[in-house]
Short mmCIF file of C-alpha atoms and ligand atoms in Angstrom, two decimals:
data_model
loop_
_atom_site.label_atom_id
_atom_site.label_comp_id
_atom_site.label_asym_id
_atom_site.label_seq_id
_atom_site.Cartn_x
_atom_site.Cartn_y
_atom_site.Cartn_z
CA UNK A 515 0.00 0.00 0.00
CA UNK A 516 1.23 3.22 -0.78
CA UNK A 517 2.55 5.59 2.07
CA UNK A 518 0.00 8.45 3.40
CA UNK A 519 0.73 11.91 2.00
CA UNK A 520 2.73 13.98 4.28
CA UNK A 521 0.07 17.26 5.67
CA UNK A 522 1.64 20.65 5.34
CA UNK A 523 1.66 21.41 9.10
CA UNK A 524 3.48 17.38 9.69
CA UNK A 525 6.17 18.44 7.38
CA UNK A 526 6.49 22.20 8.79
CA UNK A 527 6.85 20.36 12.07
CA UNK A 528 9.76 18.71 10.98
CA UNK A 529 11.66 21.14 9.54
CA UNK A 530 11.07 23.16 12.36
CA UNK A 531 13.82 21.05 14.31
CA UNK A 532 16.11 21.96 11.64
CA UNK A 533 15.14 25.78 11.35
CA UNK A 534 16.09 25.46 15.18
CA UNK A 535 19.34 24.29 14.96
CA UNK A 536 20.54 27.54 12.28
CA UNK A 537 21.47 31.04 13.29
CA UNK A 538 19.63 33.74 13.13
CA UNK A 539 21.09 35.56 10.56
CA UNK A 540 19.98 32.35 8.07
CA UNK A 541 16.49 31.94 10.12
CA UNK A 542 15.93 34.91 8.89
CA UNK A 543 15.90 34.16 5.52
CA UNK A 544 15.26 30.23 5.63
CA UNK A 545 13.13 29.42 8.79
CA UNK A 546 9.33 28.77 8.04
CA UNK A 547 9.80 29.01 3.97
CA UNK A 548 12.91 26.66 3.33
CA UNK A 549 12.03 23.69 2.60
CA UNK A 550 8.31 24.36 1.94
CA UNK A 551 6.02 22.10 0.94
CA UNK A 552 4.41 22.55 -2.47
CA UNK A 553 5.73 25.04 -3.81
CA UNK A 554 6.81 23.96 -7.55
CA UNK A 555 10.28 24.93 -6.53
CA UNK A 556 9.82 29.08 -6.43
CA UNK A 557 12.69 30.36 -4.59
CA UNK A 558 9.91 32.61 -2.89
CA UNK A 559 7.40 31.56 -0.68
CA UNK A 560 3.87 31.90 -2.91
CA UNK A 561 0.99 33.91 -2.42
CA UNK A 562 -1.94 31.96 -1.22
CA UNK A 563 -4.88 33.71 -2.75
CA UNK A 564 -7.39 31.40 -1.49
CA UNK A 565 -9.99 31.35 1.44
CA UNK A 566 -11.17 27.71 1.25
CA UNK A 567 -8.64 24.33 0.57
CA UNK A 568 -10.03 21.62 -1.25
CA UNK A 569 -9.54 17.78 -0.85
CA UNK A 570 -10.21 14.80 -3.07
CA UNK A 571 -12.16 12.70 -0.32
CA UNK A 572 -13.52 13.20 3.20
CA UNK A 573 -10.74 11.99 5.20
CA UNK A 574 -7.65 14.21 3.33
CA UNK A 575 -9.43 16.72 4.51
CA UNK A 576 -9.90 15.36 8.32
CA UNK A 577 -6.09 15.01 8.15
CA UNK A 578 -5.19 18.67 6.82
CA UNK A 579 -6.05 21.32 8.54
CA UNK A 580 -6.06 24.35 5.54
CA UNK A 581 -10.41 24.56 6.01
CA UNK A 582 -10.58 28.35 5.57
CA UNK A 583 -8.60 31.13 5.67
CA UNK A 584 -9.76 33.18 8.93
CA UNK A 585 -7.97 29.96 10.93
CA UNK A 586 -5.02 29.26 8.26
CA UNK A 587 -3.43 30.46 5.10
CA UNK A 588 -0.10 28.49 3.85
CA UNK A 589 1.80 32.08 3.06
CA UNK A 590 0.78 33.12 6.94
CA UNK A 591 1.71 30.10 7.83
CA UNK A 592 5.28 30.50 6.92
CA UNK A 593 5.33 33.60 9.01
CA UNK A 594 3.94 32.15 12.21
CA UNK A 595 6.63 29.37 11.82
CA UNK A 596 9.55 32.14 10.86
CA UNK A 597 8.56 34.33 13.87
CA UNK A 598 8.22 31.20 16.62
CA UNK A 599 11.24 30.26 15.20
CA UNK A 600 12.94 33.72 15.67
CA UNK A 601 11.60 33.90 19.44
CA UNK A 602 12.59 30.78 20.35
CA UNK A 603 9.19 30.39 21.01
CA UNK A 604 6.96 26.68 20.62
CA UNK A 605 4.26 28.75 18.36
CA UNK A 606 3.51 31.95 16.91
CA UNK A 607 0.16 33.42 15.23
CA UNK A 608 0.34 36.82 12.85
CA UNK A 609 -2.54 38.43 12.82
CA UNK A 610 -3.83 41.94 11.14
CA UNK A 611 -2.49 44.66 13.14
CA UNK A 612 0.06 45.08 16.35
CA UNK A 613 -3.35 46.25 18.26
CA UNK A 614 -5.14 42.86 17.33
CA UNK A 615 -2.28 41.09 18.32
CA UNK A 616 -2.54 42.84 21.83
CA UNK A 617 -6.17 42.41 21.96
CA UNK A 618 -5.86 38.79 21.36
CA UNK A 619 -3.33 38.05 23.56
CA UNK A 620 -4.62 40.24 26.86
CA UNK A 621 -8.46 38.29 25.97
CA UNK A 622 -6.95 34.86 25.99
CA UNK A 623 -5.21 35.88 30.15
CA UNK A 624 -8.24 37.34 31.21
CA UNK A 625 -11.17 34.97 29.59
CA UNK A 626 -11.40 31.24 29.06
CA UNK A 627 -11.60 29.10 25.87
CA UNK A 628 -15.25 27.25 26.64
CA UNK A 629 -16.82 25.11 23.31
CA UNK A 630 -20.02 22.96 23.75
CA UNK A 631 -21.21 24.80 27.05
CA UNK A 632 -24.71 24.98 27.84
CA UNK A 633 -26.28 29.14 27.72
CA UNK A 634 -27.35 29.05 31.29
CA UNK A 635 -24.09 27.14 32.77
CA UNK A 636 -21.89 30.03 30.87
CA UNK A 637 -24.64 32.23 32.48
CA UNK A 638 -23.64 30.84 35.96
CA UNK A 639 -20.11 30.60 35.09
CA UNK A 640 -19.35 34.40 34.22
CA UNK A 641 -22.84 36.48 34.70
CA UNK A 642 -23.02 35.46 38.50
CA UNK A 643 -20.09 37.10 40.54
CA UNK A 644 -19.23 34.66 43.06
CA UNK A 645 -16.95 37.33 44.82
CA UNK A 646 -16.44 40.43 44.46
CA UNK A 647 -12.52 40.20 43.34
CA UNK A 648 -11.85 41.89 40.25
CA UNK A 649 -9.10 40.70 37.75
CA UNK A 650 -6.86 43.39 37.38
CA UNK A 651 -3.86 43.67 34.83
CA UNK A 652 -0.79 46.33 35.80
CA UNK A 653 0.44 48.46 32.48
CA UNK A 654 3.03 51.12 32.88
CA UNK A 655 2.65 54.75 33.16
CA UNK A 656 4.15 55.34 29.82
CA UNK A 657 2.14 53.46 27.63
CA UNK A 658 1.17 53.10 23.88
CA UNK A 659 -1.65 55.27 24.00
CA UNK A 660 -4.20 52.55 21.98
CA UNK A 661 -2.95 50.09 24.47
CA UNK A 662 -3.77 51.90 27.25
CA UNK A 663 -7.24 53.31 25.88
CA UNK A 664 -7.71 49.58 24.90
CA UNK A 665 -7.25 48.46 28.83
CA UNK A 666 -8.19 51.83 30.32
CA UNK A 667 -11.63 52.20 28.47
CA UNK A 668 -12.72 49.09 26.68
CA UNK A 669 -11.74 46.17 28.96
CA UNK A 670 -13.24 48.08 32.00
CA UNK A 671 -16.76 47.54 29.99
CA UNK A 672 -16.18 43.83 30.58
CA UNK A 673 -15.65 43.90 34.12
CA UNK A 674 -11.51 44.08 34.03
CA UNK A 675 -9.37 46.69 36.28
CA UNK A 676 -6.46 48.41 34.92
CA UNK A 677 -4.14 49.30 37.11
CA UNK A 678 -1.34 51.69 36.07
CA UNK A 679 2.50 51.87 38.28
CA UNK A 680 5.88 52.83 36.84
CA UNK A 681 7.35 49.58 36.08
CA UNK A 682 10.91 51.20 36.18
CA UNK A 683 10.55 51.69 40.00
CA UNK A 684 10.02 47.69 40.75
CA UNK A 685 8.97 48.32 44.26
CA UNK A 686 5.84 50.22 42.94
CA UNK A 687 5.71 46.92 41.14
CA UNK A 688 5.68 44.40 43.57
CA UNK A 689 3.35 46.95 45.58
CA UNK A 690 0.54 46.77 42.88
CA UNK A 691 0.68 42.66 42.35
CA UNK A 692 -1.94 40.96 44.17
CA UNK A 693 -3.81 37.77 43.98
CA UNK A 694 -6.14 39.13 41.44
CA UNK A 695 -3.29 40.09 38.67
CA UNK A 696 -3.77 37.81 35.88
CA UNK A 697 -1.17 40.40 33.78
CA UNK A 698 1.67 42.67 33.32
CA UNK A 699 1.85 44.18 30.28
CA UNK A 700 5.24 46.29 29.40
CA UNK A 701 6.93 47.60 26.33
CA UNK A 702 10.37 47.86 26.60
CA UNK A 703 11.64 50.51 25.16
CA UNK A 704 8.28 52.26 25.88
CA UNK A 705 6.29 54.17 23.46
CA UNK A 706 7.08 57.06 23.49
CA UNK A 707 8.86 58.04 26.52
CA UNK A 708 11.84 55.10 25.94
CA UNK A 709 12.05 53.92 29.25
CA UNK A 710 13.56 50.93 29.96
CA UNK A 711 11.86 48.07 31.76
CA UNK A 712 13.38 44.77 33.63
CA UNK A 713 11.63 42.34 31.85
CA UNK A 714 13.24 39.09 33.86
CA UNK A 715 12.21 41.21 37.28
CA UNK A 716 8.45 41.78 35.85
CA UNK A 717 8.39 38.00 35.00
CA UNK A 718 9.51 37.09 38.44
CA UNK A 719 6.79 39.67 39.87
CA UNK A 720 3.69 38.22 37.94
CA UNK A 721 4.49 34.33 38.15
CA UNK A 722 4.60 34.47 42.11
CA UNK A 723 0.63 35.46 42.06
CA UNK A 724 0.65 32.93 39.20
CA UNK A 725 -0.42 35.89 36.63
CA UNK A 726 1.12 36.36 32.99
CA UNK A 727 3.74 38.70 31.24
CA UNK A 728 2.81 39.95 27.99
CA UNK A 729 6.02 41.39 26.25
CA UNK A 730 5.39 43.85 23.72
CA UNK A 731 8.57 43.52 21.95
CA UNK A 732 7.91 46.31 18.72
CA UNK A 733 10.73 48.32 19.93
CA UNK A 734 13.40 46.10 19.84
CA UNK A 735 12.10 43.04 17.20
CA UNK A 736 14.02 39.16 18.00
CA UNK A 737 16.76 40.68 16.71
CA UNK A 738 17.58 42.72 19.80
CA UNK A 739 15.29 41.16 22.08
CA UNK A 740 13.91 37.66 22.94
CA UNK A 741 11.51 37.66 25.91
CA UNK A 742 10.60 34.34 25.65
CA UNK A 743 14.31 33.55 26.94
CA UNK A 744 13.92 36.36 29.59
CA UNK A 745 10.80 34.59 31.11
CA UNK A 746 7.83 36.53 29.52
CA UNK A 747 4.98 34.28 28.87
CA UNK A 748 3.23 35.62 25.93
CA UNK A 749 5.42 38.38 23.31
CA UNK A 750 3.33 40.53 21.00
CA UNK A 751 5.25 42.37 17.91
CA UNK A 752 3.27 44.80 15.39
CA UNK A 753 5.33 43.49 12.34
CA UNK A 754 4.22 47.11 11.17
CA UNK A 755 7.32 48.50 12.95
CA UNK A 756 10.83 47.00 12.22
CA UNK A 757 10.11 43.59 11.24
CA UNK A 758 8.68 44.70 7.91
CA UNK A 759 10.65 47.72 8.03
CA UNK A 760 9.00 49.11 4.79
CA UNK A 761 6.79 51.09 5.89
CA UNK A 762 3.99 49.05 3.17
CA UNK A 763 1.26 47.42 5.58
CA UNK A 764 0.26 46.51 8.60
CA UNK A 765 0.39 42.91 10.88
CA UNK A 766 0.96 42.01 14.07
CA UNK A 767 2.16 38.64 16.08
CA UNK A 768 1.73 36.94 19.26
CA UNK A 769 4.79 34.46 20.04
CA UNK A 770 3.93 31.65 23.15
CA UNK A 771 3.35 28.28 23.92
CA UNK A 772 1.77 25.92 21.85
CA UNK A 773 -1.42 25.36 23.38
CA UNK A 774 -1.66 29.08 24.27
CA UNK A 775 -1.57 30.13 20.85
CA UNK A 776 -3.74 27.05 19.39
CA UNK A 777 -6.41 28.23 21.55
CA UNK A 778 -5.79 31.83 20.32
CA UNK A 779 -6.05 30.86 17.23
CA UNK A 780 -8.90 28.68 17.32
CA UNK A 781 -11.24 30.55 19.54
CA UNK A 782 -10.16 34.55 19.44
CA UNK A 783 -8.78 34.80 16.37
CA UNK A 784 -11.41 32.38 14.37
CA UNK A 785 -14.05 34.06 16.26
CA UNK A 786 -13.08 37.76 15.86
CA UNK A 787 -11.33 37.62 12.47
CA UNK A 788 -8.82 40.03 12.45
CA UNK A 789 -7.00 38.17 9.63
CA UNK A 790 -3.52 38.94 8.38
CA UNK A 791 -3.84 39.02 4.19
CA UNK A 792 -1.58 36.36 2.58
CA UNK A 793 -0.42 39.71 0.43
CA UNK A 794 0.78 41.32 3.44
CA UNK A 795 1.96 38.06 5.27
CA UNK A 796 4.51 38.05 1.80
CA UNK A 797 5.25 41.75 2.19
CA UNK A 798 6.22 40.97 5.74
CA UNK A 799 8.36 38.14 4.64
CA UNK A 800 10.20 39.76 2.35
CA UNK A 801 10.79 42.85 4.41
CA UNK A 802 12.20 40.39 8.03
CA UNK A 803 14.79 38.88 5.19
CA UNK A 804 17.25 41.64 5.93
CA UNK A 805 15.98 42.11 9.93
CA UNK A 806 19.37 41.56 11.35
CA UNK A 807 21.01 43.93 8.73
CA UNK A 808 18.58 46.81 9.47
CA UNK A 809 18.45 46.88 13.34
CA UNK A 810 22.28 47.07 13.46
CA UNK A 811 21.74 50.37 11.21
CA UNK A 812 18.96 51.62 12.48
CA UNK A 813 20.78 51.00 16.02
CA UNK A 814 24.40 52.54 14.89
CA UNK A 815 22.58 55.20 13.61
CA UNK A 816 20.91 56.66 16.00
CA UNK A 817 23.84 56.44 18.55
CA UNK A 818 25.19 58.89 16.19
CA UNK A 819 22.21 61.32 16.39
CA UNK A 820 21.72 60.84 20.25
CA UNK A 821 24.94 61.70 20.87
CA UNK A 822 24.75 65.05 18.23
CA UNK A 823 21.52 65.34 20.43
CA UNK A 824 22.70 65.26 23.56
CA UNK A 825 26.02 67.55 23.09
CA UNK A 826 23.31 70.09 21.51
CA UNK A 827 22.56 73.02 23.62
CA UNK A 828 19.28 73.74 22.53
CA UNK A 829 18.38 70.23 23.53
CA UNK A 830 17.13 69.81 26.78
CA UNK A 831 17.32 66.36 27.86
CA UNK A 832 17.72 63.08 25.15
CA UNK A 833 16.17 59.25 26.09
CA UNK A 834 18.09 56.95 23.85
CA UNK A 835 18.86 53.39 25.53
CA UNK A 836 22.87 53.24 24.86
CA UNK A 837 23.56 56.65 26.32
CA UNK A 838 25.56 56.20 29.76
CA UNK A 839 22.52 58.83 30.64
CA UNK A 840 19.61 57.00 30.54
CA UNK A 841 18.67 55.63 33.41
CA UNK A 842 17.77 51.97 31.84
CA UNK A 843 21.16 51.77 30.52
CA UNK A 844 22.03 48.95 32.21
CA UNK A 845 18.80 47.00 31.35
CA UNK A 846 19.08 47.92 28.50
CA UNK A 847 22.99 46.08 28.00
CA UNK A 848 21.28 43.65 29.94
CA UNK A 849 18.32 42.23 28.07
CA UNK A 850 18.74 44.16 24.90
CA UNK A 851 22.04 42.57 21.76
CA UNK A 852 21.99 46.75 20.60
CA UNK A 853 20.11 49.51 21.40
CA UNK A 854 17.28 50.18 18.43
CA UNK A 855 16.51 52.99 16.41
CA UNK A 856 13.95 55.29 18.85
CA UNK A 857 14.75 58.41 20.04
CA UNK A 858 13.18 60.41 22.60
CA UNK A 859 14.36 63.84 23.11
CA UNK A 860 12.90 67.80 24.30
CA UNK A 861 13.45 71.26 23.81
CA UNK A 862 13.36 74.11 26.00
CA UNK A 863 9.76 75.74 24.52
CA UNK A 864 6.59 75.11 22.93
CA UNK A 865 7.33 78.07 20.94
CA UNK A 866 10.91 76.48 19.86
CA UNK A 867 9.15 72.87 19.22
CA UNK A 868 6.84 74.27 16.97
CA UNK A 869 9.76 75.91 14.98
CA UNK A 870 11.90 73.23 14.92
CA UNK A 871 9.21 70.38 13.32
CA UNK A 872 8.40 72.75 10.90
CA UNK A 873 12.08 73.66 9.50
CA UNK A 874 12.86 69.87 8.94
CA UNK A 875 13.86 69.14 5.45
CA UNK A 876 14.88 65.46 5.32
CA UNK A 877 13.13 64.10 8.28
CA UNK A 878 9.68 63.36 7.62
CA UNK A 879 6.93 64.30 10.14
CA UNK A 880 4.41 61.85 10.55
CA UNK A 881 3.16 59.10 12.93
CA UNK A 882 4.99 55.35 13.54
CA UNK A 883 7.97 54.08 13.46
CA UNK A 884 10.57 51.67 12.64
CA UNK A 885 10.87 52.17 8.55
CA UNK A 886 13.44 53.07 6.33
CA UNK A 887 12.78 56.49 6.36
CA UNK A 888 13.40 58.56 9.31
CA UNK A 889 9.57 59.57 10.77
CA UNK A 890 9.47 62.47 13.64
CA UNK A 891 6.49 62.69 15.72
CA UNK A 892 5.56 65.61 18.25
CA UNK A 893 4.40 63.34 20.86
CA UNK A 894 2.26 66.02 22.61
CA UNK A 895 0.85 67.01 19.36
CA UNK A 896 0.20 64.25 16.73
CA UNK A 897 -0.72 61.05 19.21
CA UNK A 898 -3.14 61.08 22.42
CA UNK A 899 -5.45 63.58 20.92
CA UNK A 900 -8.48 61.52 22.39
CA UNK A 901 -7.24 62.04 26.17
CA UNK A 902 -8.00 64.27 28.92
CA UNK A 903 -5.54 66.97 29.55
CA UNK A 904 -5.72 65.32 33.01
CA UNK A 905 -4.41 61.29 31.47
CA UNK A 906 -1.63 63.52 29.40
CA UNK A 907 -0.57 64.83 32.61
CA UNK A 908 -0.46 61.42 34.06
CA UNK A 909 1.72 60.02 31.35
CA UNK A 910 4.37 62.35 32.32
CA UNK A 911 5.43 63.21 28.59
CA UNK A 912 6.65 66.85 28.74
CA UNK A 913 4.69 69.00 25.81
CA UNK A 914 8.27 69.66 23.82
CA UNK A 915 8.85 65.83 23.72
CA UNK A 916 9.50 64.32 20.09
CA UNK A 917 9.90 60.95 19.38
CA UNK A 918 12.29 60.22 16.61
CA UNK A 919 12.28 56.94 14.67
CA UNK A 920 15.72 57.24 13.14
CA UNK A 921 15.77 55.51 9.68
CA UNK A 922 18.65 54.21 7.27
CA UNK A 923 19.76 57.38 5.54
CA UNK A 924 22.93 58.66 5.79
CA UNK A 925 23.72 59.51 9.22
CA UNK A 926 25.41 62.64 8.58
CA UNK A 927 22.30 64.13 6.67
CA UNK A 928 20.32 62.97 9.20
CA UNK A 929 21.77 65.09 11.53
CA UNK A 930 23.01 67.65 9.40
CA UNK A 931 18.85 68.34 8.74
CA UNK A 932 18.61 68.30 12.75
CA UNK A 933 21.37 71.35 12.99
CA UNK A 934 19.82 73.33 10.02
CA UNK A 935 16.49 73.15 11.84
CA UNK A 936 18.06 73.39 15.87
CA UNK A 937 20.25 76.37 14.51
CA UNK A 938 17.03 78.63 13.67
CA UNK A 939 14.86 77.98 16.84
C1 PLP B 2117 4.64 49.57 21.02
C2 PLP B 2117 3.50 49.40 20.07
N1 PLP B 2117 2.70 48.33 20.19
C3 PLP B 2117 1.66 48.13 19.36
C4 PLP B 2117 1.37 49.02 18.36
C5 PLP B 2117 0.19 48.78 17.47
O1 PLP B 2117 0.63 48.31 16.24
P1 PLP B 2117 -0.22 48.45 14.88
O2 PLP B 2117 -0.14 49.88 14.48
O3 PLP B 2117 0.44 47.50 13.97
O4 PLP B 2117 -1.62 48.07 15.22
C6 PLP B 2117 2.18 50.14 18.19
C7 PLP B 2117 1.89 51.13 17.14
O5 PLP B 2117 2.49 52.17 17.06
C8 PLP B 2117 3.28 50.34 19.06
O6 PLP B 2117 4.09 51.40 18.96
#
């Protein structure tokens, strides 16, 4: 009789022992797409243009598990396995957007996967409080600001607490954990304020009250920062940011356990349908190709422009990780392989802020970060506009603050645009 046909996801599995055993420079280019199944020999991984997968009897398609596309798509696929891979991580699923990949992975802490329950016994289950506890999750004071209106506004609805503590002080930390913690969420580097938070400490923290860390690792990417290894539970990229690095869509990634992740995917993810395209899943895997290449430039970079920064005298104080200055510096050496590409840095006056954004040349205003070309962003000005002056205030971030996403020009244009414009405030 003639052997079974190998599924997709049975050979994936085993090449994943081999993607493993490489380095990350050739994960990068190999893991998750080389060898791949199928594929009439293309060099490139294909785009799947399909939403349904079609079998010649009943039982090939019990075995596979390509149904429909809003659970799997083969050119997704080869990004969850290239990012797991990356993170040293069992599994990986790449959703839509960074935010859906935050969404997902807070829902699946706080709520339960339940199938083939009865109405009235889910009634009982999570309609009836049987104490008064509240789960709570701990984000720091410094926060995305969609993160934090996500957990601040919309998971309060649902009967969640958000507590808020600056993770850099640990003390305030281990203050804030109680029993009823199922999460700490932290970026490190933050958005936009690039603090610097102990990840391994925050771990620590969480698992003695037997709650969850939640990484969000945009800042950094796997190439500078794996914190799977430094004892996170869950990591969440946007693959908008560096991983991409183009600057041409949007997607997003949670990184975790197996079974954590299979449930994500089967129960959030199928249920909500944030989707990641199989157009921008092949974007995204041609953009992490050169990952490695790009970090170390974006990173070299802007050590160059933080230090022009920081000797400036119309500068009034500069946040960039491998400054001696900043006060996560040694985190940063710590848990970080280089430093990144974000800058965070003030003048002295509104007036001179709104001056100096406007006489830029070269550096392009505009909101995100982590692309080839160099974006600015007057933090005060362009993100948070749906807050209270009172949450603003709260954050901490000074109204002169810009956060500078330093690209892969030329350095010395880079900052040779920064003098023009600092030289006629
Ligand atoms: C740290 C961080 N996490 C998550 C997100 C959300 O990512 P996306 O824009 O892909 O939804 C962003 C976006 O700026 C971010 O900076």
């Amino acid at each position: 009789m003639s052997e079974k046909k190998k599924t997709f996801q049975e050979i994936n599995k085993e090449n994943r022992i081999e993607w493993d055993k490489l380095k990350f420079d050739t994960q990068l280019i190999r893991a998750g797409e080389d060898p791949y199944p199928e594929t009439s020999h293309s060099i490139r991984t294909p785009i799947y243009a399909s939403k349904s997968y079609t079998y010649s009897s009943l039982s090939e398609l019990m075995r596979n598990h390509y149904h429909y596309s809003r659970t799997e798509n083969p050119t997704v696929y080869a990004l969850d396995n290239k990012l797991a891979t990356l993170h040293k991580g069992e599994s990986s699923i790449s959703v839509a957007s960074g935010m859906a990949a935050v969404h997902l992975a807070c829902s699946s802490v706080l709520q339960q996967r339940v199938e083939r329950i009865r109405p009235n016994k889910i009634k009982k289950l999570f309609l009836e409080p049987k104490s008064k506890e509240i789960p709570n999750g701990i984000i720091h004071t410094n926060q995305y600001v969609d993160i934090y209106r996500l957990l601040t506004k919309l998971y309060p609805q649902m009967g969640f607490e958000c507590k808020i503590v600056n993770m850099c002080d640990l003390s305030e930390v281990k203050k804030i954990v109680d029993e009823n913690t199922r999460f700490i969420f932290l970026e490190s580097p933050t958005n936009p304020s690039i603090d610097l938070i102990d990840i391994e400490a925050c771990a620590n923290i969480i698992h003695e009250v037997n709650g969850k860390c939640i990484v969000d690792n945009t800042f950094a990417s796997p190439a500078l920062q794996c914190p799977l290894e430094l004892g996170a539970d869950l990591v969440v990229e946007s693959l908008t940011k560096y991983i991409n690095g183009h600057g041409d869509c949007l997607g997003g990634a949670i990184i975790g356990p197996k079974n954590e992740i299979q449930n994500i995917r089967l129960f959030w993810h199928e249920m909500q349908g944030p989707v990641l395209s199989p157009f921008n899943a092949w974007l995204i895997l041609r953009g992490i190709k050169t990952l490695n290449l790009r970090m170390a430039r974006h990173s070299s970079n802007a050590m160059k422009l933080a230090q022009f920064l920081e000797k400036h005298p119309k500068v009034v104080k500069v946040a960039y990780p491998g400054l001696k200055s900043h006060p996560g510096h040694e985190i940063a050496k710590k848990q970080m392989k280089d430093f990144s590409g974000m800058i965070g840095f003030e003048l002295e006056t509104v007036e001179a802020s709104n001056k100096f954004i406007e006489l830029l040349k070269l550096i392009k205003v505009g909101v995100s970060l982590g692309d080839l070309t160099s974006l600015i962003e007057y933090t005060s000005i362009m993100t948070g506009l749906e807050l209270a002056p009172w949450e603003r205030k709260a954050m901490k971030t000074s109204n002169t603050h810009f956060r500078f996403s330093v690209g892969l020009e030329d350095p010395d244009d880079l900052r040779d645009d920064l003098d023009q414009a600092l030289e006629q405030i």
